């Protein structure tokens, strides 16, 4: 716990303090301190602004350049027991801590860097994302670098990976999606933003369950489209927290050709928010391996109800069922997951507490194992 405090909580608190103080500075005071510098740094500090959940933003005087500094801290506890009554896991962790720097260097030219300060437990920060973007015209955008390359709604949702109603992604999502890659991703939209498309080429697949997924040696491709009022898959946020009275929905498909034509993945999804607190989403994956002559599949369906704000917090409830079916030479593997969760939102997805219970069964033709897990998660996006 001492290591956690010194390594994550204290730096986070310090950054929040600095950000708040900087944002609170009066423009006249900043001008007095920087009037003699004559540098672009003076202009950036003159327009410094901190927004909770969005970070500290510096903007140049002419508005053409900007830099945003933010991040997130998650503190979680997991307890897992198998059907033999043995406790397989019981520990606290920081599952997803991030530091982010992004912004614009010129009109239409953007950049984004995201770090994992835990560094996989190796004592140095890992680079999660590093890309540069170019708005080619009103509807077409190009992103170059290491990034999410579109592999499914739940995998793509939000750059900060926090806009979720559950503390963990489904077993299907964890297996078929979520792997990052280095490459070029073209995105675009038409019909007033209702029809969105993407096409990308990358150095590896996004198939997280594959041992070849991140070898970086085979050219891979992704292409897909979505339609609806909720924007593209990266703009989606789980749960009807806003309760705005208007229905929001999205449906889409993504195809990925990965690892020298060995793997072809099809992902189909749909999601809806009713505007009255009810939300639901469903995804399905099918994966064909030419090399192994196998077909794998998985899906999940999720539903939730978020109540209206009650004082300083907003309660929510969520349920999810997920399945995974894998073909293997040693025997087929079938897995199921059932989840129930209760959430307390204090500032939407930017500040929340989540408690969930999962029941998982894995049948690998040799053993049939049941396990029960309890996850408690606290999330702060700053």
C-alpha positions as YAML, in Angstrom:
chain: A
units: angstrom
residues:
- id: 1
  name: UNK
  ca: [0.00, 0.00, 0.00]
- id: 2
  name: UNK
  ca: [2.92, 2.36, 0.68]
- id: 3
  name: UNK
  ca: [4.14, 1.78, -2.86]
- id: 4
  name: UNK
  ca: [0.67, 2.61, -4.18]
- id: 5
  name: UNK
  ca: [0.52, 5.86, -2.21]
- id: 6
  name: UNK
  ca: [3.96, 7.09, -3.21]
- id: 7
  name: UNK
  ca: [3.76, 6.02, -6.81]
- id: 8
  name: UNK
  ca: [0.20, 6.85, -7.88]
- id: 9
  name: UNK
  ca: [-1.99, 8.61, -5.34]
- id: 10
  name: UNK
  ca: [0.49, 11.31, -4.33]
- id: 11
  name: UNK
  ca: [1.54, 12.24, -7.91]
- id: 12
  name: UNK
  ca: [-2.12, 12.31, -8.93]
- id: 13
  name: UNK
  ca: [-3.04, 14.58, -6.03]
- id: 14
  name: UNK
  ca: [-0.11, 16.83, -6.86]
- id: 15
  name: UNK
  ca: [-1.14, 17.08, -10.50]
- id: 16
  name: UNK
  ca: [-4.72, 17.91, -9.50]
- id: 17
  name: UNK
  ca: [-3.49, 20.60, -7.14]
- id: 18
  name: UNK
  ca: [-1.23, 22.18, -9.74]
- id: 19
  name: UNK
  ca: [-3.97, 22.01, -12.37]
- id: 20
  name: UNK
  ca: [-6.56, 23.63, -10.10]
- id: 21
  name: UNK
  ca: [-4.19, 26.41, -9.05]
- id: 22
  name: UNK
  ca: [-3.12, 27.10, -12.61]
- id: 23
  name: UNK
  ca: [-6.69, 27.24, -13.88]
- id: 24
  name: UNK
  ca: [-7.68, 29.57, -11.07]
- id: 25
  name: UNK
  ca: [-5.01, 32.13, -11.85]
- id: 26
  name: UNK
  ca: [-6.34, 35.49, -12.99]
- id: 27
  name: UNK
  ca: [-5.33, 36.48, -16.52]
- id: 28
  name: UNK
  ca: [-4.02, 39.81, -15.27]
- id: 29
  name: UNK
  ca: [-1.73, 38.09, -12.75]
- id: 30
  name: UNK
  ca: [-0.37, 35.79, -15.40]
- id: 31
  name: UNK
  ca: [0.22, 38.72, -17.74]
- id: 32
  name: UNK
  ca: [2.22, 40.52, -15.05]
- id: 33
  name: UNK
  ca: [4.42, 37.49, -14.48]
- id: 34
  name: UNK
  ca: [4.97, 36.69, -18.13]
- id: 35
  name: UNK
  ca: [4.63, 40.03, -19.93]
- id: 36
  name: UNK
  ca: [8.36, 40.30, -20.49]
- id: 37
  name: UNK
  ca: [8.88, 36.81, -21.85]
- id: 38
  name: UNK
  ca: [7.56, 37.48, -25.34]
- id: 39
  name: UNK
  ca: [7.25, 33.74, -25.94]
- id: 40
  name: UNK
  ca: [4.48, 31.43, -27.03]
- id: 41
  name: UNK
  ca: [4.63, 29.90, -23.52]
- id: 42
  name: UNK
  ca: [3.25, 33.16, -22.20]
- id: 43
  name: UNK
  ca: [0.28, 32.92, -24.55]
- id: 44
  name: UNK
  ca: [-0.35, 29.30, -23.58]
- id: 45
  name: UNK
  ca: [-0.37, 30.05, -19.85]
- id: 46
  name: UNK
  ca: [-2.56, 33.07, -20.43]
- id: 47
  name: UNK
  ca: [-5.29, 30.75, -21.68]
- id: 48
  name: UNK
  ca: [-4.82, 27.87, -19.23]
- id: 49
  name: UNK
  ca: [-8.04, 26.18, -18.16]
- id: 50
  name: UNK
  ca: [-8.82, 23.12, -16.05]
- id: 51
  name: UNK
  ca: [-12.02, 21.13, -16.51]
- id: 52
  name: UNK
  ca: [-12.73, 18.19, -14.23]
- id: 53
  name: UNK
  ca: [-12.63, 14.98, -16.22]
- id: 54
  name: UNK
  ca: [-11.06, 16.70, -19.23]
- id: 55
  name: UNK
  ca: [-7.73, 17.82, -17.80]
- id: 56
  name: UNK
  ca: [-5.64, 20.99, -17.95]
- id: 57
  name: UNK
  ca: [-5.68, 22.71, -21.35]
- id: 58
  name: UNK
  ca: [-3.27, 25.34, -22.62]
- id: 59
  name: UNK
  ca: [-4.31, 27.30, -25.71]
- id: 60
  name: UNK
  ca: [-2.24, 29.74, -27.77]
- id: 61
  name: UNK
  ca: [-3.42, 33.32, -28.16]
- id: 62
  name: UNK
  ca: [-4.45, 32.77, -31.77]
- id: 63
  name: UNK
  ca: [-6.22, 29.51, -30.89]
- id: 64
  name: UNK
  ca: [-4.25, 27.46, -33.44]
- id: 65
  name: UNK
  ca: [-2.15, 25.47, -30.94]
- id: 66
  name: UNK
  ca: [-3.23, 23.69, -27.77]
- id: 67
  name: UNK
  ca: [-2.02, 21.11, -25.27]
- id: 68
  name: UNK
  ca: [-4.12, 19.06, -22.87]
- id: 69
  name: UNK
  ca: [-2.74, 17.17, -19.85]
- id: 70
  name: UNK
  ca: [-4.95, 14.70, -18.02]
- id: 71
  name: UNK
  ca: [-5.29, 11.13, -16.91]
- id: 72
  name: UNK
  ca: [-7.10, 8.68, -14.71]
- id: 73
  name: UNK
  ca: [-6.63, 6.59, -11.61]
- id: 74
  name: UNK
  ca: [-8.44, 3.34, -10.88]
- id: 75
  name: UNK
  ca: [-8.20, 1.50, -7.60]
- id: 76
  name: UNK
  ca: [-9.77, -1.96, -7.54]
- id: 77
  name: UNK
  ca: [-10.22, -5.04, -5.39]
- id: 78
  name: UNK
  ca: [-10.86, -8.54, -6.75]
- id: 79
  name: UNK
  ca: [-11.82, -11.70, -4.91]
- id: 80
  name: UNK
  ca: [-12.17, -14.97, -6.84]
- id: 81
  name: UNK
  ca: [-13.11, -18.43, -5.57]
- id: 82
  name: UNK
  ca: [-13.37, -21.61, -7.66]
- id: 83
  name: UNK
  ca: [-15.93, -24.42, -7.27]
- id: 84
  name: UNK
  ca: [-13.56, -26.34, -5.01]
- id: 85
  name: UNK
  ca: [-13.79, -23.57, -2.43]
- id: 86
  name: UNK
  ca: [-10.23, -22.38, -3.06]
- id: 87
  name: UNK
  ca: [-9.56, -18.64, -3.16]
- id: 88
  name: UNK
  ca: [-7.73, -18.10, -6.43]
- id: 89
  name: UNK
  ca: [-7.24, -14.36, -5.96]
- id: 90
  name: UNK
  ca: [-7.75, -11.69, -3.32]
- id: 91
  name: UNK
  ca: [-5.88, -8.43, -3.79]
- id: 92
  name: UNK
  ca: [-6.00, -4.69, -4.39]
- id: 93
  name: UNK
  ca: [-4.61, -3.28, -7.62]
- id: 94
  name: UNK
  ca: [-4.50, -0.23, -9.88]
- id: 95
  name: UNK
  ca: [-5.84, -1.88, -13.06]
- id: 96
  name: UNK
  ca: [-5.89, 1.12, -15.37]
- id: 97
  name: UNK
  ca: [-3.90, 4.20, -14.43]
- id: 98
  name: UNK
  ca: [-3.13, 6.56, -17.29]
- id: 99
  name: UNK
  ca: [-1.38, 9.84, -18.01]
- id: 100
  name: UNK
  ca: [-2.34, 11.59, -21.26]
- id: 101
  name: UNK
  ca: [-0.97, 14.47, -23.32]
- id: 102
  name: UNK
  ca: [-2.69, 15.62, -26.48]
- id: 103
  name: UNK
  ca: [-3.63, 18.66, -28.48]
- id: 104
  name: UNK
  ca: [-3.27, 20.55, -31.71]
- id: 105
  name: UNK
  ca: [-0.11, 21.96, -33.28]
- id: 106
  name: UNK
  ca: [-1.88, 23.70, -36.18]
- id: 107
  name: UNK
  ca: [-5.30, 23.88, -37.72]
- id: 108
  name: UNK
  ca: [-6.31, 20.29, -38.48]
- id: 109
  name: UNK
  ca: [-3.09, 18.73, -37.10]
- id: 110
  name: UNK
  ca: [-3.44, 16.90, -33.78]
- id: 111
  name: UNK
  ca: [-1.45, 14.52, -31.55]
- id: 112
  name: UNK
  ca: [-2.08, 12.18, -28.64]
- id: 113
  name: UNK
  ca: [0.17, 10.33, -26.17]
- id: 114
  name: UNK
  ca: [-1.04, 7.98, -23.44]
- id: 115
  name: UNK
  ca: [1.16, 6.32, -20.81]
- id: 116
  name: UNK
  ca: [0.69, 3.58, -18.26]
- id: 117
  name: UNK
  ca: [2.69, 4.86, -15.24]
- id: 118
  name: UNK
  ca: [2.70, 1.36, -13.74]
- id: 119
  name: UNK
  ca: [4.83, 0.11, -16.61]
- id: 120
  name: UNK
  ca: [3.55, -3.44, -16.29]
- id: 121
  name: UNK
  ca: [5.04, -3.55, -12.82]
- id: 122
  name: UNK
  ca: [8.54, -3.03, -14.19]
- id: 123
  name: UNK
  ca: [9.09, 0.40, -12.66]
- id: 124
  name: UNK
  ca: [8.95, 2.47, -15.88]
- id: 125
  name: UNK
  ca: [6.04, 3.93, -17.81]
- id: 126
  name: UNK
  ca: [4.71, 2.07, -20.84]
- id: 127
  name: UNK
  ca: [3.60, 3.94, -23.96]
- id: 128
  name: UNK
  ca: [-0.01, 2.91, -24.68]
- id: 129
  name: UNK
  ca: [-0.90, 5.31, -27.52]
- id: 130
  name: UNK
  ca: [1.20, 7.60, -29.68]
- id: 131
  name: UNK
  ca: [-0.37, 9.02, -32.81]
- id: 132
  name: UNK
  ca: [-0.60, 12.11, -34.98]
- id: 133
  name: UNK
  ca: [-3.83, 13.12, -36.70]
- id: 134
  name: UNK
  ca: [-4.71, 15.12, -39.79]
- id: 135
  name: UNK
  ca: [-8.19, 16.41, -40.65]
- id: 136
  name: UNK
  ca: [-7.91, 16.00, -44.41]
- id: 137
  name: UNK
  ca: [-11.25, 17.67, -45.15]
- id: 138
  name: UNK
  ca: [-14.59, 18.25, -43.45]
- id: 139
  name: UNK
  ca: [-15.44, 14.56, -43.23]
- id: 140
  name: UNK
  ca: [-12.20, 12.53, -43.56]
- id: 141
  name: UNK
  ca: [-9.56, 12.14, -40.83]
- id: 142
  name: UNK
  ca: [-6.23, 10.29, -40.85]
- id: 143
  name: UNK
  ca: [-4.49, 8.98, -37.72]
- id: 144
  name: UNK
  ca: [-0.92, 7.61, -37.87]
- id: 145
  name: UNK
  ca: [0.82, 5.74, -35.05]
- id: 146
  name: UNK
  ca: [0.15, 3.31, -32.21]
- id: 147
  name: UNK
  ca: [-3.56, 3.31, -31.37]
- id: 148
  name: UNK
  ca: [-6.85, 1.48, -31.13]
- id: 149
  name: UNK
  ca: [-7.66, 0.24, -34.62]
- id: 150
  name: UNK
  ca: [-11.40, -0.48, -34.27]
- id: 151
  name: UNK
  ca: [-12.22, -4.04, -33.20]
- id: 152
  name: UNK
  ca: [-15.63, -3.79, -31.50]
- id: 153
  name: UNK
  ca: [-17.94, -1.38, -29.72]
- id: 154
  name: UNK
  ca: [-16.93, -2.27, -26.16]
- id: 155
  name: UNK
  ca: [-13.22, -2.35, -27.10]
- id: 156
  name: UNK
  ca: [-13.35, 1.02, -28.91]
- id: 157
  name: UNK
  ca: [-15.48, 2.89, -26.36]
- id: 158
  name: UNK
  ca: [-13.72, 6.04, -25.11]
- id: 159
  name: UNK
  ca: [-10.03, 6.82, -25.42]
- id: 160
  name: UNK
  ca: [-9.62, 6.65, -21.65]
- id: 161
  name: UNK
  ca: [-11.26, 3.22, -21.30]
- id: 162
  name: UNK
  ca: [-13.49, 4.35, -18.44]
- id: 163
  name: UNK
  ca: [-16.95, 4.93, -19.96]
- id: 164
  name: UNK
  ca: [-18.19, 1.48, -18.91]
- id: 165
  name: UNK
  ca: [-21.00, 0.29, -16.69]
- id: 166
  name: UNK
  ca: [-19.00, -2.77, -15.62]
- id: 167
  name: UNK
  ca: [-15.61, -2.96, -13.93]
- id: 168
  name: UNK
  ca: [-14.45, -5.59, -16.43]
- id: 169
  name: UNK
  ca: [-15.12, -6.19, -20.11]
- id: 170
  name: UNK
  ca: [-16.89, -9.36, -21.23]
- id: 171
  name: UNK
  ca: [-14.96, -12.60, -21.82]
- id: 172
  name: UNK
  ca: [-15.82, -12.32, -25.53]
- id: 173
  name: UNK
  ca: [-14.45, -8.77, -25.79]
- id: 174
  name: UNK
  ca: [-11.28, -9.71, -23.93]
- id: 175
  name: UNK
  ca: [-10.65, -12.58, -26.32]
- id: 176
  name: UNK
  ca: [-11.53, -11.15, -29.72]
- id: 177
  name: UNK
  ca: [-10.84, -7.42, -29.42]
- id: 178
  name: UNK
  ca: [-8.90, -4.63, -27.79]
- id: 179
  name: UNK
  ca: [-5.39, -5.25, -29.10]
- id: 180
  name: UNK
  ca: [-3.61, -2.06, -30.12]
- id: 181
  name: UNK
  ca: [-1.52, -1.77, -33.28]
- id: 182
  name: UNK
  ca: [0.70, 0.64, -35.15]
- id: 183
  name: UNK
  ca: [-0.65, 1.81, -38.46]
- id: 184
  name: UNK
  ca: [-2.80, 4.25, -40.41]
- id: 185
  name: UNK
  ca: [-6.51, 4.63, -39.67]
- id: 186
  name: UNK
  ca: [-8.81, 6.59, -41.98]
- id: 187
  name: UNK
  ca: [-12.19, 7.61, -40.54]
- id: 188
  name: UNK
  ca: [-15.03, 9.58, -42.02]
- id: 189
  name: UNK
  ca: [-18.72, 10.37, -41.82]
- id: 190
  name: UNK
  ca: [-21.65, 11.55, -43.92]
- id: 191
  name: UNK
  ca: [-25.40, 12.07, -43.57]
- id: 192
  name: UNK
  ca: [-24.87, 14.68, -40.85]
- id: 193
  name: UNK
  ca: [-22.62, 12.31, -38.89]
- id: 194
  name: UNK
  ca: [-25.10, 9.44, -38.77]
- id: 195
  name: UNK
  ca: [-23.12, 7.20, -41.15]
- id: 196
  name: UNK
  ca: [-19.52, 6.60, -40.03]
- id: 197
  name: UNK
  ca: [-16.84, 4.46, -41.69]
- id: 198
  name: UNK
  ca: [-13.26, 3.44, -41.07]
- id: 199
  name: UNK
  ca: [-10.44, 1.72, -42.97]
- id: 200
  name: UNK
  ca: [-6.98, 0.95, -41.65]
- id: 201
  name: UNK
  ca: [-3.75, -0.93, -42.24]
- id: 202
  name: UNK
  ca: [-1.59, -2.03, -39.31]
- id: 203
  name: UNK
  ca: [1.41, -4.12, -38.28]
- id: 204
  name: UNK
  ca: [-0.61, -6.72, -36.33]
- id: 205
  name: UNK
  ca: [-4.17, -7.79, -35.63]
- id: 206
  name: UNK
  ca: [-6.47, -6.59, -32.88]
- id: 207
  name: UNK
  ca: [-7.37, -10.14, -31.87]
- id: 208
  name: UNK
  ca: [-6.42, -10.07, -28.17]
- id: 209
  name: UNK
  ca: [-6.79, -13.84, -27.68]
- id: 210
  name: UNK
  ca: [-4.28, -14.77, -30.36]
- id: 211
  name: UNK
  ca: [-0.68, -15.63, -29.55]
- id: 212
  name: UNK
  ca: [0.17, -13.93, -32.85]
- id: 213
  name: UNK
  ca: [-1.84, -10.81, -32.19]
- id: 214
  name: UNK
  ca: [1.05, -8.53, -31.30]
- id: 215
  name: UNK
  ca: [4.04, -10.04, -33.05]
- id: 216
  name: UNK
  ca: [4.29, -7.01, -35.33]
- id: 217
  name: UNK
  ca: [5.41, -9.02, -38.36]
- id: 218
  name: UNK
  ca: [2.29, -9.44, -40.51]
- id: 219
  name: UNK
  ca: [0.30, -6.78, -42.31]
- id: 220
  name: UNK
  ca: [-3.32, -6.60, -41.16]
- id: 221
  name: UNK
  ca: [-6.37, -4.66, -42.27]
- id: 222
  name: UNK
  ca: [-9.56, -3.36, -40.72]
- id: 223
  name: UNK
  ca: [-12.65, -1.90, -42.36]
- id: 224
  name: UNK
  ca: [-16.11, -1.16, -41.05]
- id: 225
  name: UNK
  ca: [-19.07, 1.17, -40.77]
- id: 226
  name: UNK
  ca: [-21.69, 2.23, -38.25]
- id: 227
  name: UNK
  ca: [-25.02, 3.98, -38.49]
- id: 228
  name: UNK
  ca: [-27.05, 5.79, -35.86]
- id: 229
  name: UNK
  ca: [-27.39, 8.92, -33.79]
- id: 230
  name: UNK
  ca: [-24.62, 8.00, -31.35]
- id: 231
  name: UNK
  ca: [-21.61, 8.81, -33.55]
- id: 232
  name: UNK
  ca: [-18.89, 6.22, -34.15]
- id: 233
  name: UNK
  ca: [-17.82, 3.41, -31.81]
- id: 234
  name: UNK
  ca: [-15.13, 5.55, -30.13]
- id: 235
  name: UNK
  ca: [-17.67, 8.24, -29.28]
- id: 236
  name: UNK
  ca: [-20.05, 5.79, -27.57]
- id: 237
  name: UNK
  ca: [-20.41, 5.86, -23.79]
- id: 238
  name: UNK
  ca: [-22.18, 3.06, -21.94]
- id: 239
  name: UNK
  ca: [-25.34, 3.63, -19.93]
- id: 240
  name: UNK
  ca: [-28.11, 6.21, -20.17]
- id: 241
  name: UNK
  ca: [-26.63, 8.47, -17.50]
- id: 242
  name: UNK
  ca: [-27.83, 11.68, -19.15]
- id: 243
  name: UNK
  ca: [-31.50, 10.65, -19.16]
- id: 244
  name: UNK
  ca: [-32.06, 13.40, -21.71]
- id: 245
  name: UNK
  ca: [-35.42, 12.21, -22.98]
- id: 246
  name: UNK
  ca: [-34.15, 11.49, -26.50]
- id: 247
  name: UNK
  ca: [-33.29, 8.08, -27.85]
- id: 248
  name: UNK
  ca: [-29.67, 7.48, -28.94]
- id: 249
  name: UNK
  ca: [-28.55, 4.40, -30.85]
- id: 250
  name: UNK
  ca: [-25.75, 2.89, -32.90]
- id: 251
  name: UNK
  ca: [-25.29, -0.24, -35.01]
- id: 252
  name: UNK
  ca: [-22.21, -1.34, -36.90]
- id: 253
  name: UNK
  ca: [-19.92, -3.98, -38.31]
- id: 254
  name: UNK
  ca: [-16.13, -4.35, -38.40]
- id: 255
  name: UNK
  ca: [-14.09, -6.81, -40.46]
- id: 256
  name: UNK
  ca: [-10.45, -7.56, -39.69]
- id: 257
  name: UNK
  ca: [-8.01, -9.52, -41.83]
- id: 258
  name: UNK
  ca: [-4.99, -10.35, -39.72]
- id: 259
  name: UNK
  ca: [-1.70, -12.20, -39.67]
- id: 260
  name: UNK
  ca: [-1.00, -13.03, -43.30]
- id: 261
  name: UNK
  ca: [-4.58, -14.14, -44.03]
- id: 262
  name: UNK
  ca: [-4.59, -16.61, -41.12]
- id: 263
  name: UNK
  ca: [-7.36, -14.87, -39.21]
- id: 264
  name: UNK
  ca: [-10.56, -13.25, -40.39]
- id: 265
  name: UNK
  ca: [-12.76, -11.63, -37.76]
- id: 266
  name: UNK
  ca: [-16.28, -10.26, -38.15]
- id: 267
  name: UNK
  ca: [-17.77, -8.11, -35.38]
- id: 268
  name: UNK
  ca: [-21.40, -6.97, -35.37]
- id: 269
  name: UNK
  ca: [-22.87, -4.72, -32.68]
- id: 270
  name: UNK
  ca: [-25.85, -2.63, -31.69]
- id: 271
  name: UNK
  ca: [-26.64, -0.37, -28.73]
- id: 272
  name: UNK
  ca: [-29.43, 1.92, -27.58]
- id: 273
  name: UNK
  ca: [-30.15, 4.50, -24.87]
- id: 274
  name: UNK
  ca: [-33.84, 5.27, -24.39]
- id: 275
  name: UNK
  ca: [-33.40, 8.69, -22.79]
- id: 276
  name: UNK
  ca: [-35.22, 7.55, -19.64]
- id: 277
  name: UNK
  ca: [-32.38, 5.65, -17.95]
- id: 278
  name: UNK
  ca: [-32.65, 2.32, -19.80]
- id: 279
  name: UNK
  ca: [-29.75, 1.20, -22.00]
- id: 280
  name: UNK
  ca: [-28.81, -2.03, -23.76]
- id: 281
  name: UNK
  ca: [-26.12, -3.29, -26.13]
- id: 282
  name: UNK
  ca: [-25.13, -6.53, -27.83]
- id: 283
  name: UNK
  ca: [-22.06, -7.72, -29.75]
- id: 284
  name: UNK
  ca: [-21.14, -10.84, -31.69]
- id: 285
  name: UNK
  ca: [-17.78, -12.05, -33.02]
- id: 286
  name: UNK
  ca: [-16.90, -14.89, -35.35]
- id: 287
  name: UNK
  ca: [-13.30, -15.76, -36.16]
- id: 288
  name: UNK
  ca: [-11.99, -18.10, -38.87]
- id: 289
  name: UNK
  ca: [-8.40, -19.36, -38.80]
- id: 290
  name: UNK
  ca: [-7.18, -20.66, -42.16]
- id: 291
  name: UNK
  ca: [-3.97, -21.98, -40.62]
- id: 292
  name: UNK
  ca: [-5.73, -24.04, -37.93]
- id: 293
  name: UNK
  ca: [-8.95, -24.69, -39.86]
- id: 294
  name: UNK
  ca: [-11.02, -23.57, -36.86]
- id: 295
  name: UNK
  ca: [-13.91, -21.22, -36.21]
- id: 296
  name: UNK
  ca: [-14.32, -19.42, -32.89]
- id: 297
  name: UNK
  ca: [-17.23, -17.27, -31.76]
- id: 298
  name: UNK
  ca: [-18.43, -15.20, -28.84]
- id: 299
  name: UNK
  ca: [-21.06, -12.69, -27.84]
- id: 300
  name: UNK
  ca: [-22.46, -10.68, -24.97]
- id: 301
  name: UNK
  ca: [-25.70, -8.89, -24.22]
- id: 302
  name: UNK
  ca: [-25.88, -6.16, -21.61]
- id: 303
  name: UNK
  ca: [-28.74, -4.17, -20.10]
- id: 304
  name: UNK
  ca: [-28.86, -1.44, -17.48]
- id: 305
  name: UNK
  ca: [-31.00, 1.08, -15.69]
- id: 306
  name: UNK
  ca: [-29.58, 4.34, -14.34]
- id: 307
  name: UNK
  ca: [-31.71, 6.30, -11.91]
- id: 308
  name: UNK
  ca: [-32.01, 10.08, -11.75]
- id: 309
  name: UNK
  ca: [-29.54, 12.10, -9.70]
- id: 310
  name: UNK
  ca: [-30.18, 11.69, -5.98]
- id: 311
  name: UNK
  ca: [-28.33, 14.36, -4.04]
- id: 312
  name: UNK
  ca: [-24.65, 14.11, -4.91]
- id: 313
  name: UNK
  ca: [-24.78, 10.73, -6.61]
- id: 314
  name: UNK
  ca: [-26.58, 8.74, -9.28]
- id: 315
  name: UNK
  ca: [-27.29, 5.02, -8.74]
- id: 316
  name: UNK
  ca: [-27.24, 2.51, -11.58]
- id: 317
  name: UNK
  ca: [-27.74, -1.22, -12.11]
- id: 318
  name: UNK
  ca: [-26.33, -3.44, -14.86]
- id: 319
  name: UNK
  ca: [-26.52, -7.10, -15.95]
- id: 320
  name: UNK
  ca: [-24.54, -8.95, -18.63]
- id: 321
  name: UNK
  ca: [-24.34, -12.44, -20.10]
- id: 322
  name: UNK
  ca: [-21.41, -13.49, -22.28]
- id: 323
  name: UNK
  ca: [-20.33, -16.69, -24.01]
- id: 324
  name: UNK
  ca: [-17.17, -17.89, -25.73]
- id: 325
  name: UNK
  ca: [-16.77, -20.95, -27.95]
- id: 326
  name: UNK
  ca: [-13.30, -21.98, -29.14]
- id: 327
  name: UNK
  ca: [-12.21, -24.83, -31.36]
- id: 328
  name: UNK
  ca: [-8.84, -26.42, -30.54]
- id: 329
  name: UNK
  ca: [-6.91, -29.56, -31.49]
- id: 330
  name: UNK
  ca: [-6.92, -30.71, -27.88]
- id: 331
  name: UNK
  ca: [-10.69, -30.23, -27.59]
- id: 332
  name: UNK
  ca: [-13.28, -27.50, -27.78]
- id: 333
  name: UNK
  ca: [-13.51, -24.87, -25.05]
- id: 334
  name: UNK
  ca: [-16.82, -23.35, -23.99]
- id: 335
  name: UNK
  ca: [-17.09, -20.53, -21.46]
- id: 336
  name: UNK
  ca: [-20.02, -18.56, -20.05]
- id: 337
  name: UNK
  ca: [-20.15, -15.50, -17.84]
- id: 338
  name: UNK
  ca: [-23.06, -13.97, -15.92]
- id: 339
  name: UNK
  ca: [-22.64, -10.57, -14.24]
- id: 340
  name: UNK
  ca: [-24.67, -8.34, -11.94]
- id: 341
  name: UNK
  ca: [-23.44, -4.90, -10.91]
- id: 342
  name: UNK
  ca: [-24.36, -1.82, -8.89]
- id: 343
  name: UNK
  ca: [-22.82, 1.57, -9.68]
- id: 344
  name: UNK
  ca: [-22.64, 4.91, -7.90]
- id: 345
  name: UNK
  ca: [-21.88, 7.82, -10.24]
- id: 346
  name: UNK
  ca: [-20.75, 11.05, -8.57]
- id: 347
  name: UNK
  ca: [-19.70, 12.87, -11.76]
- id: 348
  name: UNK
  ca: [-20.75, 10.47, -14.49]
- id: 349
  name: UNK
  ca: [-18.01, 8.14, -15.68]
- id: 350
  name: UNK
  ca: [-15.37, 10.63, -14.46]
- id: 351
  name: UNK
  ca: [-15.94, 9.78, -10.79]
- id: 352
  name: UNK
  ca: [-17.67, 6.55, -9.83]
- id: 353
  name: UNK
  ca: [-17.67, 3.45, -7.66]
- id: 354
  name: UNK
  ca: [-18.60, 0.05, -9.12]
- id: 355
  name: UNK
  ca: [-19.42, -3.25, -7.42]
- id: 356
  name: UNK
  ca: [-20.07, -6.39, -9.46]
- id: 357
  name: UNK
  ca: [-20.43, -10.14, -9.01]
- id: 358
  name: UNK
  ca: [-19.50, -12.58, -11.80]
- id: 359
  name: UNK
  ca: [-20.20, -16.27, -12.19]
- id: 360
  name: UNK
  ca: [-17.96, -17.95, -14.78]
- id: 361
  name: UNK
  ca: [-17.96, -21.51, -16.14]
- id: 362
  name: UNK
  ca: [-15.19, -22.94, -18.33]
- id: 363
  name: UNK
  ca: [-15.57, -26.40, -19.93]
- id: 364
  name: UNK
  ca: [-12.48, -27.51, -21.86]
- id: 365
  name: UNK
  ca: [-13.58, -31.12, -22.50]
- id: 366
  name: UNK
  ca: [-11.28, -32.28, -19.71]
- id: 367
  name: UNK
  ca: [-12.36, -30.19, -16.75]
- id: 368
  name: UNK
  ca: [-15.50, -28.22, -15.95]
- id: 369
  name: UNK
  ca: [-14.64, -25.29, -13.68]
- id: 370
  name: UNK
  ca: [-16.95, -22.79, -12.01]
- id: 371
  name: UNK
  ca: [-15.69, -19.65, -10.32]
- id: 372
  name: UNK
  ca: [-17.23, -16.68, -8.56]
- id: 373
  name: UNK
  ca: [-15.63, -13.24, -8.60]
- id: 374
  name: UNK
  ca: [-16.39, -10.01, -6.76]
- id: 375
  name: UNK
  ca: [-14.92, -6.77, -8.15]
- id: 376
  name: UNK
  ca: [-14.92, -3.38, -6.45]
- id: 377
  name: UNK
  ca: [-13.62, -0.47, -8.54]
- id: 378
  name: UNK
  ca: [-13.12, 3.25, -7.86]
- id: 379
  name: UNK
  ca: [-12.43, 5.46, -10.91]
- id: 380
  name: UNK
  ca: [-11.22, 9.05, -11.06]
- id: 381
  name: UNK
  ca: [-10.65, 10.83, -14.38]
- id: 382
  name: UNK
  ca: [-8.82, 14.12, -13.92]
...
